[in-house]
Short mmCIF file of C-alpha atoms in Angstrom, two decimals:
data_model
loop_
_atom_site.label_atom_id
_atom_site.label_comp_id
_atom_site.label_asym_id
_atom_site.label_seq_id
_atom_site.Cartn_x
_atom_site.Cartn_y
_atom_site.Cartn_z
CA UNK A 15 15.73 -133.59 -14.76
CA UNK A 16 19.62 -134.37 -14.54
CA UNK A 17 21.35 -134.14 -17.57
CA UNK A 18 24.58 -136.23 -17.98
CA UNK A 19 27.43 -134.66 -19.68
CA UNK A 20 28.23 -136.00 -23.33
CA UNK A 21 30.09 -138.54 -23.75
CA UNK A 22 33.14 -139.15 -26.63
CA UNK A 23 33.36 -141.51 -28.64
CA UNK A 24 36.15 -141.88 -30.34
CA UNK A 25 34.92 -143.82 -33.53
CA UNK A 26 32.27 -140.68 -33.70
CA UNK A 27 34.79 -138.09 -33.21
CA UNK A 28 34.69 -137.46 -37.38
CA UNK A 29 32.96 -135.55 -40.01
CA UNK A 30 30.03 -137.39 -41.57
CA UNK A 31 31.57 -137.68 -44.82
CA UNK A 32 34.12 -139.59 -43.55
CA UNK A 33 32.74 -142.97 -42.71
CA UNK A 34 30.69 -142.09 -46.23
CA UNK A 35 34.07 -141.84 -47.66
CA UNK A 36 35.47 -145.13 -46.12
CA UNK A 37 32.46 -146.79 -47.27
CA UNK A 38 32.82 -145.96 -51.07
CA UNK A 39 36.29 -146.68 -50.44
CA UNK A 40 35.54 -149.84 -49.11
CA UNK A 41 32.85 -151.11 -51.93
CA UNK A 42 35.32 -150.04 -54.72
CA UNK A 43 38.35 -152.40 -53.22
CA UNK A 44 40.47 -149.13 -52.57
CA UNK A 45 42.62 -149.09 -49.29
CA UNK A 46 46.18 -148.96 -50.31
CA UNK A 47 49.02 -147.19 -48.62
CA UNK A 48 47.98 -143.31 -48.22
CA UNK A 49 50.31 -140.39 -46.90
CA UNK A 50 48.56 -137.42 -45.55
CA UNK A 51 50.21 -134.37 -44.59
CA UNK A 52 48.92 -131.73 -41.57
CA UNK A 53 49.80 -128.28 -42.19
CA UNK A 54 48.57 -124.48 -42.01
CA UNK A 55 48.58 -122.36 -45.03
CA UNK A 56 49.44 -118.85 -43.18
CA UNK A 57 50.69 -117.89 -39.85
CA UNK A 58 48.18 -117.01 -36.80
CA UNK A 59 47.74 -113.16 -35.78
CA UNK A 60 49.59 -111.79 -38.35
CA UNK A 61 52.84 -113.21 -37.58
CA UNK A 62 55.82 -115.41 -39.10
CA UNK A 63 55.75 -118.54 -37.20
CA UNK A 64 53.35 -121.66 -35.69
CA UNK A 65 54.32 -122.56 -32.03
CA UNK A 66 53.44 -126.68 -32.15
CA UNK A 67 51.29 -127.90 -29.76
CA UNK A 68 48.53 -131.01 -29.26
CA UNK A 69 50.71 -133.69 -30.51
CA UNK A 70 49.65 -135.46 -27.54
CA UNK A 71 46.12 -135.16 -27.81
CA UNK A 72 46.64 -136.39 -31.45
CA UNK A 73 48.31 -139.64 -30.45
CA UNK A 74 45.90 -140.66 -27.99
CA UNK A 75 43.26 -139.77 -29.83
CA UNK A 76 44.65 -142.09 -32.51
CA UNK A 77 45.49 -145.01 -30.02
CA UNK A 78 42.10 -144.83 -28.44
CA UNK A 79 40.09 -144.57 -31.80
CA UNK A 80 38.26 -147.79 -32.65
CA UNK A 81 34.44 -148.15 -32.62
CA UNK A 82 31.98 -150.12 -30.12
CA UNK A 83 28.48 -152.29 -31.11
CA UNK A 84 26.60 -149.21 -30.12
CA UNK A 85 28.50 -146.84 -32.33
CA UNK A 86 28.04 -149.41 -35.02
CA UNK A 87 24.28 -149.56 -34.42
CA UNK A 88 24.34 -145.92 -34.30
CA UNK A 89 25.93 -145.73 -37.98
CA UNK A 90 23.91 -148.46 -39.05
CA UNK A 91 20.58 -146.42 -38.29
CA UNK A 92 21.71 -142.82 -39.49
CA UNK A 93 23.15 -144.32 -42.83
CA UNK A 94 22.26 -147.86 -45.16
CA UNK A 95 25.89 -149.24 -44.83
CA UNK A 96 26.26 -152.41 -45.92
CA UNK A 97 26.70 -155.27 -42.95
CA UNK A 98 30.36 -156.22 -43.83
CA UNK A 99 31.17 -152.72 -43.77
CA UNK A 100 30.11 -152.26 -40.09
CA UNK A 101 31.85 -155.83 -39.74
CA UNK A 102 35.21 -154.03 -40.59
CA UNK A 103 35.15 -150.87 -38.87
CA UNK A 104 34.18 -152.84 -35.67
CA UNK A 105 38.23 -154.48 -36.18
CA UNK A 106 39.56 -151.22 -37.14
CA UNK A 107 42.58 -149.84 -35.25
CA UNK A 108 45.35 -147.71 -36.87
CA UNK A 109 48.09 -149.90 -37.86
CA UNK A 110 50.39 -147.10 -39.53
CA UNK A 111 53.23 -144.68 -39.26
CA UNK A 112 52.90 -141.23 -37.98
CA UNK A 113 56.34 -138.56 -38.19
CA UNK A 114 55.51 -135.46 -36.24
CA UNK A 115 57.61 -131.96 -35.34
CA UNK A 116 57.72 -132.55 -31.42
CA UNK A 117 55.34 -130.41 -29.45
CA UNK A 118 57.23 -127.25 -28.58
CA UNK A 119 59.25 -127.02 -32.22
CA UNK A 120 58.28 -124.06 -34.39
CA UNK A 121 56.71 -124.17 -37.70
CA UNK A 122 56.26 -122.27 -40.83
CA UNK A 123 53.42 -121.89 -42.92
CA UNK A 124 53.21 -125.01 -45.62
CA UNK A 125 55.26 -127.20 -43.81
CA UNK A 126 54.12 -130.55 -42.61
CA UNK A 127 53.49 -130.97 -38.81
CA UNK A 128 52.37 -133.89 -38.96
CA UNK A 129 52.96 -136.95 -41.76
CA UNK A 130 50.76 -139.88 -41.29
CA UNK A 131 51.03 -143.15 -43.41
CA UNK A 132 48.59 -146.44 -43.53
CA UNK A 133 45.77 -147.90 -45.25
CA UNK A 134 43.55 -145.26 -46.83
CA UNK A 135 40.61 -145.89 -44.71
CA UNK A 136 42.46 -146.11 -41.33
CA UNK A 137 44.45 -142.27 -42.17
CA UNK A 138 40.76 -141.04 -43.41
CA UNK A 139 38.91 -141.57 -40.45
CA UNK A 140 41.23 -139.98 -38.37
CA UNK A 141 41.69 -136.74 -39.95
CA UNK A 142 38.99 -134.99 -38.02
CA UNK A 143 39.82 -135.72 -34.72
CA UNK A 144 43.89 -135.15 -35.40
CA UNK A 145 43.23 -131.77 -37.08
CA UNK A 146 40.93 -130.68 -34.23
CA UNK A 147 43.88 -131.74 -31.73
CA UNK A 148 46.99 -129.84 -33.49
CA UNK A 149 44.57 -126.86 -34.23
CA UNK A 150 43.32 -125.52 -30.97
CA UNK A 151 46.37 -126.55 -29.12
CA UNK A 152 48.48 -124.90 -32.03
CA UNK A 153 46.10 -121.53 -32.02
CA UNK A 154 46.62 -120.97 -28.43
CA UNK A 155 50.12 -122.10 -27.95
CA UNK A 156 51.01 -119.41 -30.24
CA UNK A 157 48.60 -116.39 -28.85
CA UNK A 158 50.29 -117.40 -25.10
CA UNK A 159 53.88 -116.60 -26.77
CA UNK A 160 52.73 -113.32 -28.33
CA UNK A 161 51.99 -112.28 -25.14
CA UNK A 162 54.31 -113.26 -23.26
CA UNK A 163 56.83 -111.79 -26.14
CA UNK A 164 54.66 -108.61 -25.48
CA UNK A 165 55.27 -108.97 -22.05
CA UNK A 166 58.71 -109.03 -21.95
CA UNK A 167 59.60 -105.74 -23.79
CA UNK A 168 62.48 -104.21 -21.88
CA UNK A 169 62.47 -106.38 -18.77
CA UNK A 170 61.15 -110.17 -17.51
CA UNK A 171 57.53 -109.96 -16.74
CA UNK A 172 54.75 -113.15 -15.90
CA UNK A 173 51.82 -113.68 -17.82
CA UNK A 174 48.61 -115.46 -15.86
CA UNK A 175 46.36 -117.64 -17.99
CA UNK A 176 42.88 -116.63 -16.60
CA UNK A 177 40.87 -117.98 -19.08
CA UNK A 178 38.76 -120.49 -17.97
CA UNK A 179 35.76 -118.77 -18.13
CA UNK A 180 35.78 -117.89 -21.59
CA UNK A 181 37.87 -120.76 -22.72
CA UNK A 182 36.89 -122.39 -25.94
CA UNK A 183 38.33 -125.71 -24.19
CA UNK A 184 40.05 -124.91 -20.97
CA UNK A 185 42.12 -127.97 -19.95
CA UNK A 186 43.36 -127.76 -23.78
CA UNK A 187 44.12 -123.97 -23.09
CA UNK A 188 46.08 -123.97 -19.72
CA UNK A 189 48.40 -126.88 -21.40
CA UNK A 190 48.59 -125.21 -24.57
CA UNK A 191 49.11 -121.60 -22.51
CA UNK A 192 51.94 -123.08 -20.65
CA UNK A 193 53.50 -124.75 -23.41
CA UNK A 194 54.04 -120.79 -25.22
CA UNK A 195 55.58 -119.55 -21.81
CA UNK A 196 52.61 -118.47 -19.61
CA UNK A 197 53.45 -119.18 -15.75
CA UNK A 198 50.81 -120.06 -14.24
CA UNK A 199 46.83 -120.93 -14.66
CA UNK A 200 43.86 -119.87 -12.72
CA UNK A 201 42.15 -123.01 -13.33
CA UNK A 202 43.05 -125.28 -10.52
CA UNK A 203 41.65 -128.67 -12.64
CA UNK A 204 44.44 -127.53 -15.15
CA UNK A 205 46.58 -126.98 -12.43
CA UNK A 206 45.85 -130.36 -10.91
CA UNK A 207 45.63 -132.18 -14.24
CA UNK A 208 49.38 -130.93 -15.22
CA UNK A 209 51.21 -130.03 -12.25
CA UNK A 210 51.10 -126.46 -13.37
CA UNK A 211 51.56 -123.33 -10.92
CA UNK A 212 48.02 -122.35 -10.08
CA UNK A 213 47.65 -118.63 -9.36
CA UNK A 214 44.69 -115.70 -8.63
CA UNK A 215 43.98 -112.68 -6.51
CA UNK A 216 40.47 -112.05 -5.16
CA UNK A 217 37.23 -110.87 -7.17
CA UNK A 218 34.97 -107.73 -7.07
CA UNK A 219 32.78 -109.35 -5.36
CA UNK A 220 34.57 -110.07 -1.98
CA UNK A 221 35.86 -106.39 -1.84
CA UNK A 222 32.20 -105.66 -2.02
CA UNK A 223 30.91 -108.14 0.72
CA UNK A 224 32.50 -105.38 2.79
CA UNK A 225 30.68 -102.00 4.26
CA UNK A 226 34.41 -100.70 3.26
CA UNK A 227 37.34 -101.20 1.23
CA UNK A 228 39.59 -100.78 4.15
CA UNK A 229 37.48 -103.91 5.78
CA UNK A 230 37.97 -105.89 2.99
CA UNK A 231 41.59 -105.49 2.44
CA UNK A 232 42.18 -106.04 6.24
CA UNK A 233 40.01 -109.34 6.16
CA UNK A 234 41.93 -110.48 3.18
CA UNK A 235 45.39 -109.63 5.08
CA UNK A 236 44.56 -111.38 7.93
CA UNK A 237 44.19 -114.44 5.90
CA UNK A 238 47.18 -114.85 4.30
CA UNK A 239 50.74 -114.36 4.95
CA UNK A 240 51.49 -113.25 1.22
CA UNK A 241 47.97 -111.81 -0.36
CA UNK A 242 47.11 -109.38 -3.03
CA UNK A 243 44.69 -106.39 -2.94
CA UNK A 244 42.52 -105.74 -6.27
CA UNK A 245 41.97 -102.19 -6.30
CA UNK A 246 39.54 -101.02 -9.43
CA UNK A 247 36.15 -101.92 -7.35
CA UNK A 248 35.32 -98.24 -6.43
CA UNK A 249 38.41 -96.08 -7.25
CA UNK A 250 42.27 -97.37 -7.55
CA UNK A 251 43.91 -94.02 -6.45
CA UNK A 252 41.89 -93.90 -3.02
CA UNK A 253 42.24 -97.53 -3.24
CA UNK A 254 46.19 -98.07 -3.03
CA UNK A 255 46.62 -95.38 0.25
CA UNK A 256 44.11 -97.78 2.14
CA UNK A 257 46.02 -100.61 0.96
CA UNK A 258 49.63 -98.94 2.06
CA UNK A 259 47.80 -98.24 5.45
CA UNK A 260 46.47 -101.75 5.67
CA UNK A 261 49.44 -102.95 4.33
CA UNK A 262 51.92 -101.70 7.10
CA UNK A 263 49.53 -102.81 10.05
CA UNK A 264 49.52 -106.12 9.16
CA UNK A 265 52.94 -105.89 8.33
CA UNK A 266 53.76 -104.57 11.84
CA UNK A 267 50.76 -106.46 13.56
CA UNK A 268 51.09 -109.96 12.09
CA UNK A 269 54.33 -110.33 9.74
CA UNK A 270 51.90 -110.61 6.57
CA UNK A 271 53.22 -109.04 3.18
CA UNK A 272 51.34 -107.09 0.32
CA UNK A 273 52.99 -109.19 -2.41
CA UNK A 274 50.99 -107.32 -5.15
CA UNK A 275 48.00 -105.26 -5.95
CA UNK A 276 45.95 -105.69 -9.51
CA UNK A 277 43.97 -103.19 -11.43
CA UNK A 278 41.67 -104.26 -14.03
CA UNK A 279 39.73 -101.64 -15.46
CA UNK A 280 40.18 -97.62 -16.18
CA UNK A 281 43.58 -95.71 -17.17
CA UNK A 282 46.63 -98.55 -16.77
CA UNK A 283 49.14 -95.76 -18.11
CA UNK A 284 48.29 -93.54 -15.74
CA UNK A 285 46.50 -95.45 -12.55
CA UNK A 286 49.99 -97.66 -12.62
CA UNK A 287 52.09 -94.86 -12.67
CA UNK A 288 50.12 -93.24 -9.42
CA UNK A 289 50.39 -96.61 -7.54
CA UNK A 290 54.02 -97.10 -8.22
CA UNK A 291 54.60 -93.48 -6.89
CA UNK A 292 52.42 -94.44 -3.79
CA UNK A 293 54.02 -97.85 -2.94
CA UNK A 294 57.77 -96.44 -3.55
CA UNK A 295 56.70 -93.39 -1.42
CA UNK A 296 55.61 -95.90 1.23
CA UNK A 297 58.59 -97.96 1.22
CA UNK A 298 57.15 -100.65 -0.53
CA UNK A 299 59.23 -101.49 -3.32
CA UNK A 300 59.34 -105.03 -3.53
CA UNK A 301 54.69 -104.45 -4.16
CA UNK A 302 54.25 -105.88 -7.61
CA UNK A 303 51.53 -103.94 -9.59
CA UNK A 304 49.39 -106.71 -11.47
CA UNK A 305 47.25 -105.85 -14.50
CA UNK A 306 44.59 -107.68 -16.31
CA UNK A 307 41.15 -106.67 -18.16
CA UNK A 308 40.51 -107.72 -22.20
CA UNK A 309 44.05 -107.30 -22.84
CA UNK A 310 46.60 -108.58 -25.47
CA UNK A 311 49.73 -108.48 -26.59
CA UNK A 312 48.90 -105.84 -29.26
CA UNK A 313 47.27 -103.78 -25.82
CA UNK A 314 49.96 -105.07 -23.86
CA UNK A 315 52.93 -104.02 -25.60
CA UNK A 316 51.15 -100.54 -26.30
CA UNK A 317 50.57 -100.19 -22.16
CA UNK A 318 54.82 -100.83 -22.07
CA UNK A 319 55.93 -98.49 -24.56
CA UNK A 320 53.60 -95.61 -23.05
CA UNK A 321 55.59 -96.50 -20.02
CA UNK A 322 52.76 -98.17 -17.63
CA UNK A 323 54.44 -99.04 -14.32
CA UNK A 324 53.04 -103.24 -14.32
CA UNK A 325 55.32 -106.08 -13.74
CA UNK A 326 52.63 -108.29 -14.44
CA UNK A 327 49.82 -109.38 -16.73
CA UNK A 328 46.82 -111.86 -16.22
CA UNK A 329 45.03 -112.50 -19.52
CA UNK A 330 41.64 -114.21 -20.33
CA UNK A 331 39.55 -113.43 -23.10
CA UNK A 332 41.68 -112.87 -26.14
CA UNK A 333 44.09 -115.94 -24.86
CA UNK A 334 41.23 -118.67 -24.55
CA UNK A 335 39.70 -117.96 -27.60
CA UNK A 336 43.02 -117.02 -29.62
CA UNK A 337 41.58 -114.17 -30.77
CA UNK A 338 42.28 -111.73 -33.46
CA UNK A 339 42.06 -107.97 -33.52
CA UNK A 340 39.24 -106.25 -34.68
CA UNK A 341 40.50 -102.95 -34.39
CA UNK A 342 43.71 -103.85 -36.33
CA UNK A 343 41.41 -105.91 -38.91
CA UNK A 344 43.99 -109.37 -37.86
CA UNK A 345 41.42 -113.02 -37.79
CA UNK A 346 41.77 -114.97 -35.21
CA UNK A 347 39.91 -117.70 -33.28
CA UNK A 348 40.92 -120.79 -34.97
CA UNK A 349 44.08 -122.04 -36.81
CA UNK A 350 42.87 -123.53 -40.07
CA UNK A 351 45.45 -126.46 -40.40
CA UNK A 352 44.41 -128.99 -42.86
CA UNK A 353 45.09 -132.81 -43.75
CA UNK A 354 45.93 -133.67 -47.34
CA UNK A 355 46.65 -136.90 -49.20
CA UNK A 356 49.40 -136.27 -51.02
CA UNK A 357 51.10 -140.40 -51.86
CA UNK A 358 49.20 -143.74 -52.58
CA UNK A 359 50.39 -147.19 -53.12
CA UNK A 360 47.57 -148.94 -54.39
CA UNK A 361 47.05 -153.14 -53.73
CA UNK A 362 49.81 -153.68 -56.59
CA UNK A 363 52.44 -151.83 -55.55
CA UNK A 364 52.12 -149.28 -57.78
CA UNK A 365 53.09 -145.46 -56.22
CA UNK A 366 50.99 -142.42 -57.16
CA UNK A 367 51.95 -138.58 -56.33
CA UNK A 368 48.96 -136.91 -55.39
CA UNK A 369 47.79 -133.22 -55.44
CA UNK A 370 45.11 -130.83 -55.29
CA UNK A 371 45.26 -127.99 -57.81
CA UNK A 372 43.17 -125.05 -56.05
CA UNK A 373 45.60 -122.12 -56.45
CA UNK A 374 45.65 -120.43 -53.10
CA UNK A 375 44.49 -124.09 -51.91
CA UNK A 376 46.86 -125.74 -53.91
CA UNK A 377 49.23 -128.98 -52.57
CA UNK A 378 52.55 -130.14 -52.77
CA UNK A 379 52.57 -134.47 -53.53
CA UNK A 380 54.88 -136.77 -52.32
CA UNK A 381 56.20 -138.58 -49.19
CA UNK A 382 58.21 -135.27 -47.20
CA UNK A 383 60.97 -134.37 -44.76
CA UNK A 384 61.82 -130.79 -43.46
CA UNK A 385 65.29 -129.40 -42.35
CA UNK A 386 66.44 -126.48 -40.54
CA UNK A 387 69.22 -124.30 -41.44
CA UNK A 388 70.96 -124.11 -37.94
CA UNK A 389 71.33 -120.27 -38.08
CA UNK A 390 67.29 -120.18 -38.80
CA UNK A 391 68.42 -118.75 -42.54
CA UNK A 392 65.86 -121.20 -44.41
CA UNK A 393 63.72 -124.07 -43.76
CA UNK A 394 64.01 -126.62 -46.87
CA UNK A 395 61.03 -129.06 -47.43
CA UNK A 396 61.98 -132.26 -49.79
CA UNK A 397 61.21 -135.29 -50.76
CA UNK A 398 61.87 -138.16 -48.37
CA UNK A 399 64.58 -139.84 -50.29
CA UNK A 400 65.91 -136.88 -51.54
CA UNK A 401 69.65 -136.55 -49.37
CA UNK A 402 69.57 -134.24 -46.23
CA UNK A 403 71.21 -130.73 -46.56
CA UNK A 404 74.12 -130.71 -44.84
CA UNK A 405 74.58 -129.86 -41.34
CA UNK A 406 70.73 -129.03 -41.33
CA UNK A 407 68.36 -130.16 -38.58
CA UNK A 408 65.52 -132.75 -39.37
CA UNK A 409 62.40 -131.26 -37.81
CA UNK A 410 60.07 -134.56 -38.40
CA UNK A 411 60.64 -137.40 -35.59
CA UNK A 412 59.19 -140.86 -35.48
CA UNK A 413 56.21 -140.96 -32.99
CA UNK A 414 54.15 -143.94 -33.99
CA UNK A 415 55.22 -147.43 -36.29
CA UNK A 416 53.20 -150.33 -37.07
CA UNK A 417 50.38 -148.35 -35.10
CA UNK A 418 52.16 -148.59 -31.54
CA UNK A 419 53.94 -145.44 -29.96
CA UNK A 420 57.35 -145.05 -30.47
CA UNK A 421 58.80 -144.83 -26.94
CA UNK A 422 59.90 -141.19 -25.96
CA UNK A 423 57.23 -139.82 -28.25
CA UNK A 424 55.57 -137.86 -25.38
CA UNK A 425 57.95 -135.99 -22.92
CA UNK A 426 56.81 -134.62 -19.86
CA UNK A 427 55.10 -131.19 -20.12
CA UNK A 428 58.17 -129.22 -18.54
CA UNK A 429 60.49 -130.48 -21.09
CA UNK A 430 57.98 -129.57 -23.38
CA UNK A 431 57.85 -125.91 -22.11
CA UNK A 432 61.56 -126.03 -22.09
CA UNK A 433 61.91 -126.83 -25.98
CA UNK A 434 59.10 -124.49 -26.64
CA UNK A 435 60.91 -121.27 -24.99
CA UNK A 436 64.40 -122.61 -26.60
CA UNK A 437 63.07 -122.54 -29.97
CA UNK A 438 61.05 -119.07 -29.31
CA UNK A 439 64.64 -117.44 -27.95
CA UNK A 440 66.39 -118.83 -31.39
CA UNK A 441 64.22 -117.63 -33.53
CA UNK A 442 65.25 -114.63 -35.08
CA UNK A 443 64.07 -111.41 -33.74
CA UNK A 444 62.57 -110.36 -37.06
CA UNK A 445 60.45 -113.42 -37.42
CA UNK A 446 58.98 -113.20 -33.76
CA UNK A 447 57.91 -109.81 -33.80
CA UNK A 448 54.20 -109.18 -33.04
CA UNK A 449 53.71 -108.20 -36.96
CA UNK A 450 56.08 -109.20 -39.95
CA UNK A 451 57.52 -107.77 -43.12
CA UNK A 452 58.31 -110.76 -44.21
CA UNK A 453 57.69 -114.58 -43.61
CA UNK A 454 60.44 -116.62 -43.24
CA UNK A 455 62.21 -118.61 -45.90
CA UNK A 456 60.72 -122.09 -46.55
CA UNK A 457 62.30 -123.64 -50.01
CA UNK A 458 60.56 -126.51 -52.00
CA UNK A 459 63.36 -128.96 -53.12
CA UNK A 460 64.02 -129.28 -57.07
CA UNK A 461 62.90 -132.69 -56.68
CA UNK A 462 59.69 -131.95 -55.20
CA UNK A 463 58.60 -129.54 -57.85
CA UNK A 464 59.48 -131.90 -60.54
CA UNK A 465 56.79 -134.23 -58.80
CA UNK A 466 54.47 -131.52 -58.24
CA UNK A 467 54.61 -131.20 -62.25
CA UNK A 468 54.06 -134.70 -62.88
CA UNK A 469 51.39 -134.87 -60.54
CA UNK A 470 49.71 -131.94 -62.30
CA UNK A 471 50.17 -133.57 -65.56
CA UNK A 472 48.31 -137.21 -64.48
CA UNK A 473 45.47 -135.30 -64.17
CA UNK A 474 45.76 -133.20 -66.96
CA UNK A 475 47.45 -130.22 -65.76
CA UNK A 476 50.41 -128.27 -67.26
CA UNK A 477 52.18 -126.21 -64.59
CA UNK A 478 54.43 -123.53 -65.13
CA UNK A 479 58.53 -124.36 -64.86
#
């Protein structure tokens, strides 16, 4: 029996308790102006600093979110809602303001990404499908610049995304990979989808469609004029002299060029260092040595500093899931970002701060802007009329009013790339290191305590000066 791939629907794309949520809201007359903000309480992987990514997913998500007569009939039969209820949400589109940091900008733990603004219901029902948008994209934007940070140690070197196969959503990965400085993807629908340098070598499984190694390598040098050899099927040190010998016949022969060979398995340190020896013997220099197999940049940057000959990586596993490390007891595999209401205006006008008091889980009220020192010295969070610090960069921009995009909002995917490597050379060398001593400064505003307080006290709550 064929089975048709699931569809999305954007209406759907929420947590049950969120329609339950609009509909209490809804019977009790409540739908005044709410601010939510979108943030993530700690760093990824150990480290200092978010790398922003999925803003575009966000907005379309939000642009495309309404709900159709089947979705309503779908509600309707899961949950006793009354009739004028379903009559609304079949009108609902999002009619507010969102303020975002551009995809690409860097941000700190606690610090809004993302500030949306409109009628309670409307900001509600989109939380889940905004939070699931900045998270992933977020995760793995910032796992592709570890490793490519990782990478770099001492000298340029390219990092391959090869993660489809194990991708926890691999069109979202390959963007979100090239966004933190990967070059290229593996995945040619990515590739296709995004204009994005597509790039891969051969599998096992070709060298072993062979009687010989040597047969394989020759078959795959015949069909290209630039190819590369994988060497790890049987054994990489008997492997690279019949790839030199293949190598300079179909140099000779046909003009074709060995522009790399890949190991993926066994002794890197050591298996590199042999092949390097054996190409340089051979007069062939200009041979990258390509590595790949579960690696990261906590593996990575240990396979550099023990001096492993690669110029190279391709990475999978730990990239498309944005995973942790066991071994070094760092979580990974998803971001945690979360969406909190934080200012009402109810149907008289009348303004409310609002805040959770949770202690670790614990949020700052009010309407917020965030600005830069331009040295990277401090980040300063503040209320939105508070006045800017001066000479300080304003990290939240514009992206949607009255519910319709503000034009410019989404730049092309190179320029995205570009802001996203600009920001990661700025920041401070301390603060992109693979682990941190410390995180980096993020000041609340005197004002925005003083609301926090107030907040506290409204519902009952006496915080500490």
């Amino acid at each position: 029996m064929h089975r048709r791939a699931p569809s999305v629907h954007p209406g759907l794309m929420t947590d049950m308790y969120h329609p339950d949520a609009a509909y209490v809201s809804w019977r009790t007359g409540r739908n005044g102006l709410a601010t939510f903000d979108l943030y993530a309480r700690t760093a990824p992987f150990g480290g200092a600093y978010l790398l922003v990514a999925g803003l575009e997913a966000a907005l379309e998500f939000v642009q495309s979110f309404r709900y159709t007569e089947e979705e309503l009939t779908f509600l309707a039969r899961i949950r006793d809602y009354d009739a004028a209820f379903l009559d609304e949400l079949a009108n609902l589109r999002f009619t507010g303001e969102i303020l975002a940091m551009p995809e690409g900008s860097i941000a700190f733990p606690n610090e809004p990404i993302l500030r949306v603004t409109a009628p309670f219901r409307e900001a509600l029902l989109l939380e889940a499908g905004i939070l699931q948008a900045i998270n992933l994209a977020t995760l793995i934007a910032t796992k592709a610049s570890r490793i490519v940070y990782a990478a770099q140690q001492g000298q340029p070197r390219r990092v391959a995304e090869f993660a489809f196969r194990r991708a926890q959503e691999p069109m979202t990965v390959a963007r979100a990979a090239y966004i933190g400085g990967c070059a290229s993807t593996s995945l040619l629908n990515a590739a296709y989808e995004f204009r994005l340098p597509a790039t891969g070598t051969v599998p096992h499984a070709l060298i072993e469609l062979f009687d010989s190694e040597e047969e394989a390598f020759e078959a795959v040098a015949q069909a290209y004029n630039r190819y590369t050899l994988l060497l790890d099927t049987y054994d990489p040190r008997r492997a690279i002299h019949t790839a030199i010998e293949v190598a300079l016949r179909a140099q000779e022969t046909l003009g074709h060029t060995l522009a790399a060979v890949r190991i993926d398995s066994g002794d890197l340190v050591a298996d590199s260092l042999y092949i390097r020896e054996q190409l340089d013997k051979a007069g062939l220099q200009h041979v990258r040595i390509l590595a790949s197999g579960d690696l990261d940049e906590w593996k990575i940057l240990e396979l550099l500093q023990a001096g492993a000959a690669i110029d190279a990586f391709g990475v999978g596993t730990a990239l498309g899931s944005g995973a942790g490390s066991v071994e070094r007891g760092i979580a990974g595999g998803s971001l945690g970002a979360v969406y909190k209401e934080v200012w009402y205006v109810d149907e008289n006008g009348t303004e409310y701060p609002k805040v959770k008091l949770a202690h670790e889980k614990s949020t700052w009220p009010g309407k917020k802007e965030i600005y830069r020192h331009p040295q990277w010295e401090e980040d300063v969070v503040q209320l939105a009329h508070e006045p800017a610090p001066a000479g300080y960069h304003r990290l939240l921009k514009p992206v949607m009013r009255n519910g319709e995009m503000v034009p410019g909002s989404l730049p092309p995917l190179s320029e995205i790339r570009e802001l996203a490597q600009q920001n990661l050379a700025a920041l401070p060398e301390k603060y992109r290191a693979l682990t941190v001593q410390e995180p980096y400064p993020v000041h609340f505003s005197e004002g925005l305590q003083v609301l926090r307080r107030q907040a506290a006290r409204i519902v009952g709550v006496e915080l500490a000066e």
